[in-house]
PDB file of C-alpha atoms in Angstrom:
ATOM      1  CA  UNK A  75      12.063 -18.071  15.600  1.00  0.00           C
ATOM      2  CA  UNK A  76      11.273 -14.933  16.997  1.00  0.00           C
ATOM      3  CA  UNK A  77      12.108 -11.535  15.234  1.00  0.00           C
ATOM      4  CA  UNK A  78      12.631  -8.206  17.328  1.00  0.00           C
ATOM      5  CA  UNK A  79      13.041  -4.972  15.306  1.00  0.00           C
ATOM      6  CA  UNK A  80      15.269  -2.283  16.695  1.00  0.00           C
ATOM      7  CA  UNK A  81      14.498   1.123  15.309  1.00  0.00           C
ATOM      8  CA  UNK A  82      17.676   3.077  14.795  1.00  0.00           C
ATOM      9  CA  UNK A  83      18.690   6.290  13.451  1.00  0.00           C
ATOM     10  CA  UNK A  84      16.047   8.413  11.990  1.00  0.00           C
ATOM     11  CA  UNK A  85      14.093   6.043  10.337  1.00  0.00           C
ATOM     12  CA  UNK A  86      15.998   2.973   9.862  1.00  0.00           C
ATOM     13  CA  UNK A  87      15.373  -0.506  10.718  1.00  0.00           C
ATOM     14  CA  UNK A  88      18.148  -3.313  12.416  1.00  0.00           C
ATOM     15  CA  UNK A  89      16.862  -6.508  13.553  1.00  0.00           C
ATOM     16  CA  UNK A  90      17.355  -9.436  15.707  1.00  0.00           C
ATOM     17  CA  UNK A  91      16.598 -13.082  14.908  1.00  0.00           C
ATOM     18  CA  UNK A  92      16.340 -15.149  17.596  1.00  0.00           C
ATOM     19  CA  UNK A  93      16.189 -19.009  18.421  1.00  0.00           C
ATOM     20  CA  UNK A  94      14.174 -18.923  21.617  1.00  0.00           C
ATOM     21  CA  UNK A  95      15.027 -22.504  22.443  1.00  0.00           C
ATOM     22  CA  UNK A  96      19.238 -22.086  22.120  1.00  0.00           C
ATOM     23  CA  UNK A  97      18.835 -18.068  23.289  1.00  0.00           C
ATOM     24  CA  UNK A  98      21.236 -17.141  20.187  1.00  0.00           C
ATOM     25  CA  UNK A  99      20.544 -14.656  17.714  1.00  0.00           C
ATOM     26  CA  UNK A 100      21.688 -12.894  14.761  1.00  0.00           C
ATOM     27  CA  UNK A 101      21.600  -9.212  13.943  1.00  0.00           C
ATOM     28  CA  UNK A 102      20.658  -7.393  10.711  1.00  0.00           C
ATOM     29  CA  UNK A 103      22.194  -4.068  10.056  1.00  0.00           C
ATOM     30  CA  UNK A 104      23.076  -3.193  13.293  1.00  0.00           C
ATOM     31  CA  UNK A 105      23.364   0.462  12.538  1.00  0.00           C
ATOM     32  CA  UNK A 106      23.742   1.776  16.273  1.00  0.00           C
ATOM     33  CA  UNK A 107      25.202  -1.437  17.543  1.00  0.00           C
ATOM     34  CA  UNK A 108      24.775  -0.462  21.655  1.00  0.00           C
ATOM     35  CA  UNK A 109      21.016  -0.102  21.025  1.00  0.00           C
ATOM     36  CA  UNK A 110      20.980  -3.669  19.350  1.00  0.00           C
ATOM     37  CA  UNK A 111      23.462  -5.345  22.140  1.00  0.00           C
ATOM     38  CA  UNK A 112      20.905  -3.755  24.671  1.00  0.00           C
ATOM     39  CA  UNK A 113      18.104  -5.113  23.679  1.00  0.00           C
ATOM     40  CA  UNK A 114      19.714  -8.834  23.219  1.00  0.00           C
ATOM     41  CA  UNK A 115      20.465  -8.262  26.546  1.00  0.00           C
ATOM     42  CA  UNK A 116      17.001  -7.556  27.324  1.00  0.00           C
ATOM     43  CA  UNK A 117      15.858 -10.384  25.728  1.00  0.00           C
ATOM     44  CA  UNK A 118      19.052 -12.818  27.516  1.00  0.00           C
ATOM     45  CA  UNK A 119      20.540 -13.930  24.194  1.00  0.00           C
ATOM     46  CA  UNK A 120      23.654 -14.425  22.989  1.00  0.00           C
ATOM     47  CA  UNK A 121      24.342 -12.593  19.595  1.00  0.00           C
ATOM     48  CA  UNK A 122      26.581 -14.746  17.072  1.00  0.00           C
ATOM     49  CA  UNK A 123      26.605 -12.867  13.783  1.00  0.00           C
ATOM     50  CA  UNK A 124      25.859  -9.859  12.038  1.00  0.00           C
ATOM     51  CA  UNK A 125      24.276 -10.133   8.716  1.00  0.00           C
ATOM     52  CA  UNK A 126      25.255  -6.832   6.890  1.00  0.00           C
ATOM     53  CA  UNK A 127      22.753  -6.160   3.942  1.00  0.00           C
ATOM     54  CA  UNK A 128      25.266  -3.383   2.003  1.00  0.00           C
ATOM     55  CA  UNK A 129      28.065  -0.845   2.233  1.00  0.00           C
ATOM     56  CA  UNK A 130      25.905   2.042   2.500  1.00  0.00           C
ATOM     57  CA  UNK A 131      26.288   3.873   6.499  1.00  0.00           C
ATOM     58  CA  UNK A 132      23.310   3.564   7.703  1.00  0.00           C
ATOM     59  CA  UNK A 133      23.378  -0.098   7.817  1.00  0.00           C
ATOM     60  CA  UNK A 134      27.354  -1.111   8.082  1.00  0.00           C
ATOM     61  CA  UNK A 135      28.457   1.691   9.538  1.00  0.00           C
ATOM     62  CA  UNK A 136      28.212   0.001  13.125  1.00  0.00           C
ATOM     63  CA  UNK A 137      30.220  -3.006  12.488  1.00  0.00           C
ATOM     64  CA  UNK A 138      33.010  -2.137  13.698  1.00  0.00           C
ATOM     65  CA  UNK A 139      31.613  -1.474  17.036  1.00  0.00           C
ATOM     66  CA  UNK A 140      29.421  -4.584  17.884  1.00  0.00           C
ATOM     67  CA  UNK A 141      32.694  -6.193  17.164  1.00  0.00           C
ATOM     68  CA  UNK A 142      34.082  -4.628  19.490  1.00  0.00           C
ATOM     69  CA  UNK A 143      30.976  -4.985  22.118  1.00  0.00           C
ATOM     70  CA  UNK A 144      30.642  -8.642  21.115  1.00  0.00           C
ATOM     71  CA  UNK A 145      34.286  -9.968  20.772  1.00  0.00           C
ATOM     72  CA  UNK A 146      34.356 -12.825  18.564  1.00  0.00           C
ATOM     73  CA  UNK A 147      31.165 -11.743  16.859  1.00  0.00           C
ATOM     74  CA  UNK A 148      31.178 -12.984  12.351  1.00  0.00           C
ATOM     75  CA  UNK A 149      30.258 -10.106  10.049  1.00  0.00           C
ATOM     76  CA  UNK A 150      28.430 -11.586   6.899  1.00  0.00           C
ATOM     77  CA  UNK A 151      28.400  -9.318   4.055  1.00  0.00           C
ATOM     78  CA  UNK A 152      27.868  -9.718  -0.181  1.00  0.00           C
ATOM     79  CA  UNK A 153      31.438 -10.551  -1.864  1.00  0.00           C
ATOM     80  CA  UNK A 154      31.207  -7.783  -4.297  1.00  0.00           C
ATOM     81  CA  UNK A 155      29.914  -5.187  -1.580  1.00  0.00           C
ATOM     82  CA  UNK A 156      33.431  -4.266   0.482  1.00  0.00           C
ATOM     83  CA  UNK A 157      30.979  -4.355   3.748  1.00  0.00           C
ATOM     84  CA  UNK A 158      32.952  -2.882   6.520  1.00  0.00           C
ATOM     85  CA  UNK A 159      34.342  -4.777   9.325  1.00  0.00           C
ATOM     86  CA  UNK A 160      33.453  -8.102   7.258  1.00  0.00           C
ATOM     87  CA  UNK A 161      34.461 -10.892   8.284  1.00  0.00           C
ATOM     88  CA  UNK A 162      33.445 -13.145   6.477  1.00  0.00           C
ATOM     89  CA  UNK A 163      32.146 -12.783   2.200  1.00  0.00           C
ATOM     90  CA  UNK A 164      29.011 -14.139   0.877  1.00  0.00           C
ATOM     91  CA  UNK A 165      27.864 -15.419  -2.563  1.00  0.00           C
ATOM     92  CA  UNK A 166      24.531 -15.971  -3.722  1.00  0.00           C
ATOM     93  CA  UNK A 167      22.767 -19.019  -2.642  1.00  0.00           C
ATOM     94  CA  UNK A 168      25.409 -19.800   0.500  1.00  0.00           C
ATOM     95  CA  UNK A 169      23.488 -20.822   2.898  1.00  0.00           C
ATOM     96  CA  UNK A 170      24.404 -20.155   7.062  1.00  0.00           C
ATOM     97  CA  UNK A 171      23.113 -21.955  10.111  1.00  0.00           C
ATOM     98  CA  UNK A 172      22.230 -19.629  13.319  1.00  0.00           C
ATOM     99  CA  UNK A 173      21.150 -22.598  14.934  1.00  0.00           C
ATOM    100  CA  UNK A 174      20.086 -26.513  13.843  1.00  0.00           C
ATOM    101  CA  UNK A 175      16.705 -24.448  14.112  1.00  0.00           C
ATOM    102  CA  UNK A 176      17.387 -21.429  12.146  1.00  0.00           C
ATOM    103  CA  UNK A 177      18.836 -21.513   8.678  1.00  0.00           C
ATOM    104  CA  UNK A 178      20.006 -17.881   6.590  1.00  0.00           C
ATOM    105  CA  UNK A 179      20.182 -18.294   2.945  1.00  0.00           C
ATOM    106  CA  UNK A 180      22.028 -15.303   1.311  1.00  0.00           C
ATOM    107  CA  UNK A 181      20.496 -13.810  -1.881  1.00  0.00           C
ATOM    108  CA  UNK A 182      22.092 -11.871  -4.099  1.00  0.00           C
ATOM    109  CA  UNK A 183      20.095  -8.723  -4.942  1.00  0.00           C
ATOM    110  CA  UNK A 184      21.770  -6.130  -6.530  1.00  0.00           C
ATOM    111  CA  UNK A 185      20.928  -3.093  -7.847  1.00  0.00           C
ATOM    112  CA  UNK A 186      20.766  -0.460  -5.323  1.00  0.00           C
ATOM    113  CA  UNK A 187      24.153  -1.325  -4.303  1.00  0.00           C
ATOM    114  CA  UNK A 188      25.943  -4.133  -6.747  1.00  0.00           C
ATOM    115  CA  UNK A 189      26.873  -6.289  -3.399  1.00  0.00           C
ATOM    116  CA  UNK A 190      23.932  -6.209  -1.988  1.00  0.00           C
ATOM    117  CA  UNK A 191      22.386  -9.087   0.050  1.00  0.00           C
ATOM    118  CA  UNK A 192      19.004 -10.418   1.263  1.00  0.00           C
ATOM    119  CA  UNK A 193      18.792 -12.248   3.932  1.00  0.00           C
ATOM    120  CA  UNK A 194      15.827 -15.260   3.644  1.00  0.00           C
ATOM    121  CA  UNK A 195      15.370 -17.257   7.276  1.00  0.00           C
ATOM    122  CA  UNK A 196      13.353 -19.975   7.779  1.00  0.00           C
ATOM    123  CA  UNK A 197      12.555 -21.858  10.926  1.00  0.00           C
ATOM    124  CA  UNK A 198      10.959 -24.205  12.401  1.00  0.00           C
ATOM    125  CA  UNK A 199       8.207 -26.469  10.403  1.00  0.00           C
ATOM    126  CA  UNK A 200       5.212 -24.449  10.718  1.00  0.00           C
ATOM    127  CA  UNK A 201       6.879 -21.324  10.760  1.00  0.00           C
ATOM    128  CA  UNK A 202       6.362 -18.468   8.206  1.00  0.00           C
ATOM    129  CA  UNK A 203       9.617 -17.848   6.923  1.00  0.00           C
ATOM    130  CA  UNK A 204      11.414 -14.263   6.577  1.00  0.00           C
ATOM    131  CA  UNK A 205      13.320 -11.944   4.140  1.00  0.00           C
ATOM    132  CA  UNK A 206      15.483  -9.443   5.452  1.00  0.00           C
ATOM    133  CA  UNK A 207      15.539  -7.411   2.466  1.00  0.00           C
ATOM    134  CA  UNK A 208      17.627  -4.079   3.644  1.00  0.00           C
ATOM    135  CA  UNK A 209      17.207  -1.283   0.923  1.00  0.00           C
ATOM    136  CA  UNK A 210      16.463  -3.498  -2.522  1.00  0.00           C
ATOM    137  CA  UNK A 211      12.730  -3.878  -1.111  1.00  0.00           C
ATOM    138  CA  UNK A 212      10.904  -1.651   0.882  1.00  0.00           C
ATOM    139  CA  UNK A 213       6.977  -1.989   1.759  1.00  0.00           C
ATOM    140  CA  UNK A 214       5.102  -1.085  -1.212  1.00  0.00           C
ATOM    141  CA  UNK A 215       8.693   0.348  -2.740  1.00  0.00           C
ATOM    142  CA  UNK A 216      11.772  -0.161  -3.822  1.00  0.00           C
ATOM    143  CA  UNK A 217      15.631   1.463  -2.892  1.00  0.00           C
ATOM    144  CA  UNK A 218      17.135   3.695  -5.629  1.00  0.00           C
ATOM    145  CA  UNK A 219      19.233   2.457  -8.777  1.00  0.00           C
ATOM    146  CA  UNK A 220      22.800   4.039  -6.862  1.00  0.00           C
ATOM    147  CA  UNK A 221      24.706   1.327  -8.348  1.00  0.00           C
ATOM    148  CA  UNK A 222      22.696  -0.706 -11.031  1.00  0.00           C
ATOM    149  CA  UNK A 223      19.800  -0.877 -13.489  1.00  0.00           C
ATOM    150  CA  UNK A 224      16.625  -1.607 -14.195  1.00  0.00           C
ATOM    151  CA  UNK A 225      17.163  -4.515 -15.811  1.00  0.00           C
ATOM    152  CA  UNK A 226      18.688  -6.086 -12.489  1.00  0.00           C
ATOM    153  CA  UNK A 227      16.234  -4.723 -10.110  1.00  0.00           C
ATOM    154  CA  UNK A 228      13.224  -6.307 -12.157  1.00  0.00           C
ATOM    155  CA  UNK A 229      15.639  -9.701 -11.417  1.00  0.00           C
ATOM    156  CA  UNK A 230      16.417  -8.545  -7.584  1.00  0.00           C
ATOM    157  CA  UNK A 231      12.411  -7.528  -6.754  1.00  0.00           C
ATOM    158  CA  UNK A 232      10.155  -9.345  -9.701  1.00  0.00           C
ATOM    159  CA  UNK A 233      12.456 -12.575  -9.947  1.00  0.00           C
ATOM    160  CA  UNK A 234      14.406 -13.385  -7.309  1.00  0.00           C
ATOM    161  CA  UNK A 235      12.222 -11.927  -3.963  1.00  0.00           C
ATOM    162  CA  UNK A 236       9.062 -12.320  -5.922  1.00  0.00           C
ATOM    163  CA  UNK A 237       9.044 -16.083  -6.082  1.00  0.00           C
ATOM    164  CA  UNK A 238       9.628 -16.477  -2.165  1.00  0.00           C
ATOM    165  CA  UNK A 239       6.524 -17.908  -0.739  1.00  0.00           C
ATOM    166  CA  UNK A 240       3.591 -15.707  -0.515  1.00  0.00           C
ATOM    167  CA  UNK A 241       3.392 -16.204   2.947  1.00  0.00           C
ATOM    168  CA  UNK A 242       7.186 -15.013   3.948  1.00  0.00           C
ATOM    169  CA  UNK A 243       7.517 -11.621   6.142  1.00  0.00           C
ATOM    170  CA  UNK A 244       9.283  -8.625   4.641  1.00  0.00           C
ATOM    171  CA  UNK A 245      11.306  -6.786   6.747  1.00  0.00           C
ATOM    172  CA  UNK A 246      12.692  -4.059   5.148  1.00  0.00           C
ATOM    173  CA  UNK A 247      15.551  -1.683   6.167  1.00  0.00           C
ATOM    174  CA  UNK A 248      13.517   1.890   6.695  1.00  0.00           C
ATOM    175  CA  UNK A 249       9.936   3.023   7.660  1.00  0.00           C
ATOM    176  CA  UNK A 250       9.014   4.580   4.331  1.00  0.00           C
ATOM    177  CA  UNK A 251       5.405   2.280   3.856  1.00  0.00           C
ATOM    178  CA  UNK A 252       3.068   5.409   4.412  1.00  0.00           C
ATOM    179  CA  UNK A 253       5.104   7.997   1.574  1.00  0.00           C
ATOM    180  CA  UNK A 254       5.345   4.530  -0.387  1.00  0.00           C
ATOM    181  CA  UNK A 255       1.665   3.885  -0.535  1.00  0.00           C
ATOM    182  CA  UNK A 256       0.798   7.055  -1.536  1.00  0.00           C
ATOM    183  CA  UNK A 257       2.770   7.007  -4.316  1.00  0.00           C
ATOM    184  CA  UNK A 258       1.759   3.609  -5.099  1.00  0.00           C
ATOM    185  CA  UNK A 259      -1.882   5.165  -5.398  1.00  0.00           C
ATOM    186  CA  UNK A 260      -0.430   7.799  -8.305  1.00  0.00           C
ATOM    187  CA  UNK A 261       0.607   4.420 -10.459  1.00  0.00           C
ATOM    188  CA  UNK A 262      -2.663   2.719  -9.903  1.00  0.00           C
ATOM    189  CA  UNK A 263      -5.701   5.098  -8.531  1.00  0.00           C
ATOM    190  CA  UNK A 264      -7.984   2.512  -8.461  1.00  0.00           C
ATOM    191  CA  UNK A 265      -6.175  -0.711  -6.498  1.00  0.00           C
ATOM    192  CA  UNK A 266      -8.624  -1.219  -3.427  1.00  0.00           C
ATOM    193  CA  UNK A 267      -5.608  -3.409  -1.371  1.00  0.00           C
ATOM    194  CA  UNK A 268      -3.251  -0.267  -1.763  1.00  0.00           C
ATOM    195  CA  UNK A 269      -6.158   1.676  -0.257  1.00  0.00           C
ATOM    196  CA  UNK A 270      -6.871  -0.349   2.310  1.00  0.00           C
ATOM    197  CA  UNK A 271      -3.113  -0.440   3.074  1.00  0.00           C
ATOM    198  CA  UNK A 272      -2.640   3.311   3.085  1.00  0.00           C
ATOM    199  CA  UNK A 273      -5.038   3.557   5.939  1.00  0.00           C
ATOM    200  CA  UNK A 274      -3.890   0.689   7.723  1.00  0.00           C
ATOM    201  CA  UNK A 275       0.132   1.976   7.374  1.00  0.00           C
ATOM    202  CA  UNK A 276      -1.213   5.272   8.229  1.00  0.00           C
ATOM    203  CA  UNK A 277      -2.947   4.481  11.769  1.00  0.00           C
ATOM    204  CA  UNK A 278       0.090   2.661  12.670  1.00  0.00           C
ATOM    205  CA  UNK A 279       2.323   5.361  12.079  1.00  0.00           C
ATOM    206  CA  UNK A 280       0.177   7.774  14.130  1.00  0.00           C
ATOM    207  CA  UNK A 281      -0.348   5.210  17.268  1.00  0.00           C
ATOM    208  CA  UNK A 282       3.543   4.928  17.121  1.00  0.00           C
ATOM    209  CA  UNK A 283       4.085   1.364  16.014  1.00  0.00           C
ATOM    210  CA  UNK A 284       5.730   0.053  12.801  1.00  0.00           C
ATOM    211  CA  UNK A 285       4.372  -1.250   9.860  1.00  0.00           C
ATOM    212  CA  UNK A 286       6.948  -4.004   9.400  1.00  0.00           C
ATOM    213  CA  UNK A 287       6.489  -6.715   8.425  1.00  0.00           C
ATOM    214  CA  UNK A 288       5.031  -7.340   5.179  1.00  0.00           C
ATOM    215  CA  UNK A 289       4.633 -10.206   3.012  1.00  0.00           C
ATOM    216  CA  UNK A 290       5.573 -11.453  -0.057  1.00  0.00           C
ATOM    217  CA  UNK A 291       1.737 -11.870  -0.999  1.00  0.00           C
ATOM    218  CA  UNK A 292       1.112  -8.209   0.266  1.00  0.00           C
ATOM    219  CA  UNK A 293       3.741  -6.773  -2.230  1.00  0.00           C
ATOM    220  CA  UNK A 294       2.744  -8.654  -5.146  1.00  0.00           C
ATOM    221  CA  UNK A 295      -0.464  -6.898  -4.304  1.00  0.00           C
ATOM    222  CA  UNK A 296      -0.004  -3.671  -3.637  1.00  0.00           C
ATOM    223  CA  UNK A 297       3.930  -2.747  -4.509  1.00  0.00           C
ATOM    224  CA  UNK A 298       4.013  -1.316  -7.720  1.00  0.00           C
ATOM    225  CA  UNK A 299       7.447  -2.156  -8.767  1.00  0.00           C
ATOM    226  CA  UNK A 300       6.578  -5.716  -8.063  1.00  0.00           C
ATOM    227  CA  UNK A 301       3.182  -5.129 -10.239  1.00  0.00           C
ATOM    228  CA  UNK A 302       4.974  -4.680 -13.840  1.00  0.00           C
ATOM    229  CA  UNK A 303       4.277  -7.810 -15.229  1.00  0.00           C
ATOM    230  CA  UNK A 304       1.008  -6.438 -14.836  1.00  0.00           C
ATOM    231  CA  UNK A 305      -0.059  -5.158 -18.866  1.00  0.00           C
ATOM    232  CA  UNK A 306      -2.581  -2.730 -17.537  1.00  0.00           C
ATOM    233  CA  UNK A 307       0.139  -1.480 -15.211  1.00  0.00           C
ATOM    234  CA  UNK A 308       1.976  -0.796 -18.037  1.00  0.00           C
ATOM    235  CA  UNK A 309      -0.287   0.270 -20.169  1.00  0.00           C
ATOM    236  CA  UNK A 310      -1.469   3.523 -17.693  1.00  0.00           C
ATOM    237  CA  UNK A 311       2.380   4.461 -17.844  1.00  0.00           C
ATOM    238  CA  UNK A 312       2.671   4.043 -21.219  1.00  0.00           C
ATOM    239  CA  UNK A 313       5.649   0.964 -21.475  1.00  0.00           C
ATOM    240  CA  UNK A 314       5.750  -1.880 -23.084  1.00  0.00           C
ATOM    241  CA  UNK A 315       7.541  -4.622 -21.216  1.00  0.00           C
ATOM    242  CA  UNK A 316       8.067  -5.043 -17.361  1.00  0.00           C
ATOM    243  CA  UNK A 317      11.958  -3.622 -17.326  1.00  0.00           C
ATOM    244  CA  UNK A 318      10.369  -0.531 -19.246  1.00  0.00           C
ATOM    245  CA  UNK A 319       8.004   0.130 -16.701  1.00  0.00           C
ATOM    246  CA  UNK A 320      10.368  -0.862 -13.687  1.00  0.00           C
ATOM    247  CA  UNK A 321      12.565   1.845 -15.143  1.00  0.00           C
ATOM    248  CA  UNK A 322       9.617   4.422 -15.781  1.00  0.00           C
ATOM    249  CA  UNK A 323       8.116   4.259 -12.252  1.00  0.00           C
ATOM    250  CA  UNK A 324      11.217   4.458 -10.547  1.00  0.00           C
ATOM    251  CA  UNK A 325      11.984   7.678 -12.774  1.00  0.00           C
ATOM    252  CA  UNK A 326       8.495   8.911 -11.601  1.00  0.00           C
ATOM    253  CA  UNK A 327       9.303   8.274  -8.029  1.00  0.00           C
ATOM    254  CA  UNK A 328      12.529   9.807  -7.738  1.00  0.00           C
ATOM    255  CA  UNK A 329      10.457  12.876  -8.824  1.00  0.00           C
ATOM    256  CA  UNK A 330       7.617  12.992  -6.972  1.00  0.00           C
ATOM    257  CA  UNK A 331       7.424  15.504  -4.338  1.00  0.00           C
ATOM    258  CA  UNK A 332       4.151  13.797  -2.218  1.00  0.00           C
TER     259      UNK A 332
END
């Protein structure tokens, strides 16, 4: 299984999955859909489905024009998400073949928008699995409460994404790591891995390369709004229970001016 990220947009992210033995391949959140069918053609594979995170523009908003580069193409996207130019509706827990190789299992994770879906891939034995996990989980963040609460994005990020593997890659849906980790820093001065992190996230930006992915281990680590289980995290912000402080440092992020 071989992942390819396509930057698109100003900072967004789509991706393709590909089975490098059957040359098929999926594509997440093909926001400027000629830039994604290039580089499958670059690659010589055959795209078979897009896998639409949520409603929101910047990631559906070219659906309707890969299916018209790539007749025949399936549009996956969340049931209760009215993903444009879906084809076909998912539920939480339905699981999708790409190939006999490659197998999608669709996670409900709502929150930023009610709909929304991540995406978890595994491969081949041996192979670290993957989350595509569009705008519910970014690196060392988290996507805005547009259409939900605290209360489900502690089950989307803490629950649901948090007991993935430790090992699985995070690819989120923008390149937001470096403003991310410095905020992360304001929640918890002293954490030496968000530190460490920074600098790393930092040097990449500046040589011109991504900082996707992450892991699951790496967020539990260093992602604050995966951290509130934590009592001294919530105990230097002041709450009392894990939803409380989901809800606080979201509050202090939407506010913070970096």
């Amino acid at each position: 299984m071989k992942i390819l990220e396509v930057p698109c947009l100003e900072d967004n992210y789509s991706y393709l999955i590909i089975d490098e033995s059957t040359k098929e391949a999926a594509a997440v959140d093909p926001a400027e859909p000629q830039k994604v069918v290039e580089a499958a053609n670059q690659q010589g594979v055959v795209l078979k489905l897009v896998l639409t995170t949520h409603h929101h523009w910047d990631h559906a908003g070219g659906n309707d024009k890969i299916k018209g580069l790539v007749p025949g193409i399936k549009v996956y996207g969340g049931s209760l998400d009215n993903v444009r130019g879906c084809t076909d509706q998912l539920q939480n827990g339905d699981n999708l073949q790409l190939t006999s190789h490659i197998n999608i299992l669709s996670l409900h994770t709502p929150c930023h928008t009610k709909g929304h879906i991540s995406y978890y891939v595994t491969g081949k034995e041996g192979e670290d699995p993957a989350v595509f996990t569009g705008d519910t989980l970014f690196i060392a963040g988290c996507g805005k409460f547009f259409e939900g609460t605290a209360e489900q994005m502690y089950q989307s990020l803490c629950v649901t994404l948090g007991s993935l593997p430790k090992p699985t890659r995070v690819f989120c849906g923008h390149e937001y790591t470096v403003k991310n980790l410095q905020f992360a820093l304001t929640v918890e001065p002293k954490n030496a891995r968000i530190q460490q992190k920074l600098a790393w996230a930092t040097s990449q930006r500046q040589a011109g390369l991504p900082t996707i992915p992450s892991t699951i281990e790496e967020e539990l680590e260093t992602n604050p709004f995966m951290r509130v289980d934590l009592p001294e995290l919530q105990g230097r912000i002041g709450c009392q229970s894990p939803v409380e402080a989901l809800r606080e440092i979201r509050r202090m992020k939407d506010n913070w001016r970096g």
